[in-house]
Coordinates of N, CA and C in Angstrom, one line a residue:
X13 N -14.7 -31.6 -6.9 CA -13.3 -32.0 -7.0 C -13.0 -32.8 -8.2
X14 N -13.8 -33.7 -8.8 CA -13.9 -34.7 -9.6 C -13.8 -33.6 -11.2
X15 N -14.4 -32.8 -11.0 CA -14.4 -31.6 -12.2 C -13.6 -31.4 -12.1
X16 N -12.4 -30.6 -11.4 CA -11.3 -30.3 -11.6 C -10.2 -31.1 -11.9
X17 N -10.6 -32.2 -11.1 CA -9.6 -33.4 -11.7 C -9.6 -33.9 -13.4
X18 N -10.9 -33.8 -13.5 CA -11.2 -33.9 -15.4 C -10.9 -32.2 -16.1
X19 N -11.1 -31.8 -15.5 CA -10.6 -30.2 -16.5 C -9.0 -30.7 -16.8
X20 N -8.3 -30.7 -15.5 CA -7.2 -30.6 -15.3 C -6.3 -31.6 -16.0
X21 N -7.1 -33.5 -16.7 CA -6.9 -34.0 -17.5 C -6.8 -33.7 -18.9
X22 N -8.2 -32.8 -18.8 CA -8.2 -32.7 -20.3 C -7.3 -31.6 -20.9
X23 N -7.3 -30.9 -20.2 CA -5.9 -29.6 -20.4 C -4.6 -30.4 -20.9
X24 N -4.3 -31.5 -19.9 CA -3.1 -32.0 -20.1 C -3.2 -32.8 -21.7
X25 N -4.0 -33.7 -22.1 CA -4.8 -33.8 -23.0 C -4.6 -33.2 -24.6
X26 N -5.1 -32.0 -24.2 CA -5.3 -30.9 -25.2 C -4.0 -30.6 -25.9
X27 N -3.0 -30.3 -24.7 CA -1.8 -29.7 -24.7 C -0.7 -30.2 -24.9
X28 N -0.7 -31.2 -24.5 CA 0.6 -32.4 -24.6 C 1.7 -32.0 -25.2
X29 N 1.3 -31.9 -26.6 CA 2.9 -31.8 -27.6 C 3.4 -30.5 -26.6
X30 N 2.4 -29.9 -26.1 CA 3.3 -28.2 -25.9 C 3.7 -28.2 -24.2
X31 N 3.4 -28.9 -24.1 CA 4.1 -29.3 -22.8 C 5.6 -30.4 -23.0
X32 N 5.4 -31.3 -23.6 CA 6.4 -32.1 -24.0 C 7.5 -30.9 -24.2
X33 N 7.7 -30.1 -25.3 CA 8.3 -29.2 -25.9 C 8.7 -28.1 -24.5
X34 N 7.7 -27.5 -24.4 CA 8.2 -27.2 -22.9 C 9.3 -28.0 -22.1
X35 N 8.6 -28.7 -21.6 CA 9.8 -30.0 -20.6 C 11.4 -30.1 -21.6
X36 N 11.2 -30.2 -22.4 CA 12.0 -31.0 -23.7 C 13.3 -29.0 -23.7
X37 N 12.7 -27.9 -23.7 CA 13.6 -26.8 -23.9 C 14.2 -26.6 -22.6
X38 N 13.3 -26.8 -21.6 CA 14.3 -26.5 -19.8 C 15.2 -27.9 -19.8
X39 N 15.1 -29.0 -20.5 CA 16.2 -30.1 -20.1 C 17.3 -30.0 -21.0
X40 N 17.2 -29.1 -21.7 CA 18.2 -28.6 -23.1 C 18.8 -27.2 -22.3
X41 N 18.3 -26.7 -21.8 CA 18.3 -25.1 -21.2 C 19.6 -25.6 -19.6
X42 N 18.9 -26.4 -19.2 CA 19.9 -26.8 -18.0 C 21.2 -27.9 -18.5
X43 N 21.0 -28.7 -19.6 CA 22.0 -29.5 -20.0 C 23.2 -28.1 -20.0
X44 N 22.9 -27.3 -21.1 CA 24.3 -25.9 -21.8 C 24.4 -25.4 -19.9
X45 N 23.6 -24.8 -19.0 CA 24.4 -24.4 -18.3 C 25.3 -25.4 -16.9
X46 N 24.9 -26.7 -16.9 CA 25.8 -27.7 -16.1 C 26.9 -27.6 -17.5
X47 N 26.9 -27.5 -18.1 CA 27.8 -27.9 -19.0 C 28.6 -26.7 -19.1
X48 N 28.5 -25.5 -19.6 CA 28.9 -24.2 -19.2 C 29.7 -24.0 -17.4
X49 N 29.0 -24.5 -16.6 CA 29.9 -24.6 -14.9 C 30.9 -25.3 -15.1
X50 N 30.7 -26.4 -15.7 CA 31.4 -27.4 -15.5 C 33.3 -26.9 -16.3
X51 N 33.2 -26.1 -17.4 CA 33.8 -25.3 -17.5 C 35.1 -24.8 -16.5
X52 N 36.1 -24.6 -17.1 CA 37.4 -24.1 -16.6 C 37.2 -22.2 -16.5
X53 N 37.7 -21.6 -15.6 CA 37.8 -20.1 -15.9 C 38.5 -19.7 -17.7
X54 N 39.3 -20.5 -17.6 CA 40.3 -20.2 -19.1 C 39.4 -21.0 -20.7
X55 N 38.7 -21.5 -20.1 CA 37.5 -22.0 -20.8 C 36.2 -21.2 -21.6
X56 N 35.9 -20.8 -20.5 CA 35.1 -19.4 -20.2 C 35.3 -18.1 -20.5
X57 N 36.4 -17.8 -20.5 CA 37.3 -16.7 -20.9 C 37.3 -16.7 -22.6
X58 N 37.5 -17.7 -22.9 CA 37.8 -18.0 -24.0 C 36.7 -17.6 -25.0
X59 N 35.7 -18.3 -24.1 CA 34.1 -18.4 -24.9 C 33.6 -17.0 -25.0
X60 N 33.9 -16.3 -24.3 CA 33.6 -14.6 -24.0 C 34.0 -14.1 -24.8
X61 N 35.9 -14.3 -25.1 CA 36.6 -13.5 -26.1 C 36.4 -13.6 -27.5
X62 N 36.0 -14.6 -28.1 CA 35.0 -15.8 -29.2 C 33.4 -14.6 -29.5
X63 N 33.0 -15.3 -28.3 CA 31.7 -14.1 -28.7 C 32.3 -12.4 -28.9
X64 N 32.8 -12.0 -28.3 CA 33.0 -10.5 -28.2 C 33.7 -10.2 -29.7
X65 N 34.6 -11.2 -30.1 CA 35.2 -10.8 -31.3 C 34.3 -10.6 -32.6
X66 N 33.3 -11.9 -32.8 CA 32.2 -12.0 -33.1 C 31.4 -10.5 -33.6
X67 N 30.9 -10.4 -32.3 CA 30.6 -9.0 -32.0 C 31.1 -7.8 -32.6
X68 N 32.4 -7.7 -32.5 CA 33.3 -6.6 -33.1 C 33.4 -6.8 -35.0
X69 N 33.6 -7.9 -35.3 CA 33.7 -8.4 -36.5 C 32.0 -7.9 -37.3
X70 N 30.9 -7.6 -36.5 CA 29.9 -7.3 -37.5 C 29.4 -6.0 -37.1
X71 N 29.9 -5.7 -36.0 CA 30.0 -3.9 -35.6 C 30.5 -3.6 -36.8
X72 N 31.7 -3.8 -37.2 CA 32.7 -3.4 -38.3 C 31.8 -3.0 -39.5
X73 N 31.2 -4.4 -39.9 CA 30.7 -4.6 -40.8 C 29.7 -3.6 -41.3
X74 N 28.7 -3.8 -40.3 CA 28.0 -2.2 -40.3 C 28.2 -1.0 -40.4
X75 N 29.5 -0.8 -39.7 CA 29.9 0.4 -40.3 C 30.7 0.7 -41.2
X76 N 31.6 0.1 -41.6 CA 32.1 -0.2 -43.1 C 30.5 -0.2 -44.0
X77 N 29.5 -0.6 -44.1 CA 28.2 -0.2 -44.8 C 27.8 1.3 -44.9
X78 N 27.6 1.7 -43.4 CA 27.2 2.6 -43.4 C 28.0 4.1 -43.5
X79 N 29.2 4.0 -43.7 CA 30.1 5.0 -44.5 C 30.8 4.2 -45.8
X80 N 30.2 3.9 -46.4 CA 30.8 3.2 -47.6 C 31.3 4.2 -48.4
X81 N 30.5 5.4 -48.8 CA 31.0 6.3 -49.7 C 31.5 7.2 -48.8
X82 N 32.4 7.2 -47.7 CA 32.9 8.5 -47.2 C 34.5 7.8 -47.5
X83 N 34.8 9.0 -47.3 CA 36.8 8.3 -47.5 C 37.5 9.1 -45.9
X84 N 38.1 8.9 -45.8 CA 38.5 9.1 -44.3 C 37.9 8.8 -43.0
X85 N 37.3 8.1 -43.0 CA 36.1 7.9 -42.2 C 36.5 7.5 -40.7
X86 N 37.5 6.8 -41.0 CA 38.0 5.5 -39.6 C 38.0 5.8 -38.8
X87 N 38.1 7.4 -38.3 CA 37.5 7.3 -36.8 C 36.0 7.4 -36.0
X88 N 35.6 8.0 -37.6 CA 34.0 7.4 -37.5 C 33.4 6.1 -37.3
X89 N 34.4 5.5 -38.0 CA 34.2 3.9 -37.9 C 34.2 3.8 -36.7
X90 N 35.1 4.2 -36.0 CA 35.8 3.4 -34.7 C 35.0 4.0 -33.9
X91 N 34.5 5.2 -33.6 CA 33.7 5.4 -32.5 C 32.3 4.8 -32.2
X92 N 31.8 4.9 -33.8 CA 30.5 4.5 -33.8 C 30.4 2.8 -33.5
X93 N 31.7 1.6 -33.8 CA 31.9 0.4 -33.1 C 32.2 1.0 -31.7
X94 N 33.0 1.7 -30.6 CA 33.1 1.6 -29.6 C 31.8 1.9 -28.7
X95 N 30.9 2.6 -29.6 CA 29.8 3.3 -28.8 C 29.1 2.0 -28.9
X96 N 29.0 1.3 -29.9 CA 27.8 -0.2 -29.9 C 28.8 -1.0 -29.0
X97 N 29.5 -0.9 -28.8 CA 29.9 -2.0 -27.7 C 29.5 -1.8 -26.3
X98 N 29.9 -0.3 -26.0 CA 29.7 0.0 -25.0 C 27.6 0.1 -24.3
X99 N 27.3 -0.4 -25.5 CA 25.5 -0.1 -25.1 C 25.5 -1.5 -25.6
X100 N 26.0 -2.6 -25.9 CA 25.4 -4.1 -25.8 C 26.1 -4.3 -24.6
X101 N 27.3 -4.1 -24.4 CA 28.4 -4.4 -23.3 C 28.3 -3.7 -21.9
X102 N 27.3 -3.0 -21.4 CA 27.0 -1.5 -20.4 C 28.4 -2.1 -19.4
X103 N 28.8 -2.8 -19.0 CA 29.5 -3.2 -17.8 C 30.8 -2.8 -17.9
X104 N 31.0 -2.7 -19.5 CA 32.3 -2.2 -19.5 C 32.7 -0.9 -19.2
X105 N 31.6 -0.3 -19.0 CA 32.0 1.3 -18.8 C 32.1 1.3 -17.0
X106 N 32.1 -0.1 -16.3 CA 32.5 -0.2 -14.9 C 33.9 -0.5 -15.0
X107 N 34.8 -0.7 -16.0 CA 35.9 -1.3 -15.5 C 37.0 -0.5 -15.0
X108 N 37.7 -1.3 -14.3 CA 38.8 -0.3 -13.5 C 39.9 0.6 -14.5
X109 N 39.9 -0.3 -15.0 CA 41.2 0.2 -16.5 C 40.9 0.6 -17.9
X110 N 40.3 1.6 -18.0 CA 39.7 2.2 -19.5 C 40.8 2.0 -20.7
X111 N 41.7 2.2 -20.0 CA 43.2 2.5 -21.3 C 43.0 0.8 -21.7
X112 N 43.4 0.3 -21.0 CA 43.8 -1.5 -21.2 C 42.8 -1.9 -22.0
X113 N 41.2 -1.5 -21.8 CA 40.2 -1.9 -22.2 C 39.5 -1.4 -23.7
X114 N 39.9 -0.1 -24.1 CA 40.2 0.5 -25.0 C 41.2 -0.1 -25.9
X115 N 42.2 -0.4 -25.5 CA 43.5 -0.9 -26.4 C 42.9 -2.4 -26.6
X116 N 42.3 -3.2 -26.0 CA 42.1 -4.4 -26.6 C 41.2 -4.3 -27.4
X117 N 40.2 -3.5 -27.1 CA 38.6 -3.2 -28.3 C 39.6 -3.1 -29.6
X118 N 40.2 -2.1 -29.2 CA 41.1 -1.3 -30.9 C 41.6 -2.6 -31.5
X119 N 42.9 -3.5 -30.8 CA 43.2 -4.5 -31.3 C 42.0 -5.5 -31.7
X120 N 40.8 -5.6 -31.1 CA 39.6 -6.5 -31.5 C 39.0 -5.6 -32.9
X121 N 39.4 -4.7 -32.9 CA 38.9 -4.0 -34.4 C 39.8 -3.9 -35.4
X122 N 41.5 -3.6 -35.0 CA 42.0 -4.0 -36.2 C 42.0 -5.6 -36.6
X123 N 42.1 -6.8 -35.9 CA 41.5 -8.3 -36.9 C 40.5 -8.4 -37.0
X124 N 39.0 -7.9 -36.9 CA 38.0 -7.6 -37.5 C 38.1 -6.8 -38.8
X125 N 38.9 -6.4 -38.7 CA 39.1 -5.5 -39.7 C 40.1 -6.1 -40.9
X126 N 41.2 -6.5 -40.6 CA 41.8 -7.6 -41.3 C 40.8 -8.8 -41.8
X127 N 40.4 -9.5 -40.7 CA 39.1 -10.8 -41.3 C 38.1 -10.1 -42.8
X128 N 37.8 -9.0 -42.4 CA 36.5 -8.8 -43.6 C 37.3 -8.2 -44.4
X129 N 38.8 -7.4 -44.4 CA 39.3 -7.3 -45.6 C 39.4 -8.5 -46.6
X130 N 39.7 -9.7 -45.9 CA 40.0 -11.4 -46.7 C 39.1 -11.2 -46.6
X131 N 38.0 -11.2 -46.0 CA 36.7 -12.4 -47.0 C 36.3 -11.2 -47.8
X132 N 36.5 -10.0 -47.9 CA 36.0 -9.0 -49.3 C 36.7 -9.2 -50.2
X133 N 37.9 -9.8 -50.5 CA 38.9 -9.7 -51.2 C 38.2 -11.5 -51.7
X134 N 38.1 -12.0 -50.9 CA 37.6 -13.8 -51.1 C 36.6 -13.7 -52.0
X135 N 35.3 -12.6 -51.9 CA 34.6 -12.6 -52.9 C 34.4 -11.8 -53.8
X136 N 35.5 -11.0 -53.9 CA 35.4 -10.1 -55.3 C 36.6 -11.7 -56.2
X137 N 37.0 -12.1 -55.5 CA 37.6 -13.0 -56.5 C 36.9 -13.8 -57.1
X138 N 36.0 -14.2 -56.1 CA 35.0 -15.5 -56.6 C 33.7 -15.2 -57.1
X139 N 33.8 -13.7 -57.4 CA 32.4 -12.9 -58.4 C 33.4 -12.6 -59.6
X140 N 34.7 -12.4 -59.9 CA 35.1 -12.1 -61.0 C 35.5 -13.7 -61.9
X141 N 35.3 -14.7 -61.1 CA 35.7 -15.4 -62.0 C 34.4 -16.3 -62.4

């Protein structure tokens, strides 16, 4: 019994900083989600629509890359963003209202689409001068 009590020392011993660090990421891990509860619905909502735009804004990106030399492309664009949404997002393909949910993606893709037109325009200015 006395052995295991000293194994069981010296492990802790050994290990410390990585236990500290451990303890130290679950009290950081639980702070964001009491803090995340603690949150309003319209709060939360907000945080979701923030990420998701996010989201949409470098879908874009990517495919604005990946048809760079095509010219008429946009509904390529747009499918190939609605199909990545729908495979990070799977839950959306449960929702009761496809049209509604469709119409806000599109609107989340035309100011995504507006945003990287300014910042492309932001740094072709600030490479030509």
């Amino acid at each position: 019994m006395l052995n295991g009590i000293k194994n069981f020392l010296q492990m802790i011993n050994d290990n410390w900083t990585t236990i500290l660090v451990i303890f130290g990421l679950i009290a950081a891990i639980m702070k964001k989600l009491k803090a995340y509860a603690a949150k309003t619905e319209e709060e939360k909502i907000f945080i979701a629509k923030e990420q998701f735009t996010n989201t949409v804004l470098k879908l874009i990106t990517d495919a604005e890359k990946d048809y760079e030399n095509w010219t008429m492309a946009g509904e390529l664009k747009r499918a190939q963003v609605i199909d990545a949404i729908y495979a990070k997002y799977p839950i959306l393909s449960k929702a009761v209202n496809q049209k509604e949910l469709l119409s806000f993606i599109d609107k989340e893709i035309d100011n995504a689409l507006k945003t990287l037109r300014t910042v492309m325009e932001q740094n072709q200015i600030e490479t030509s001068e």
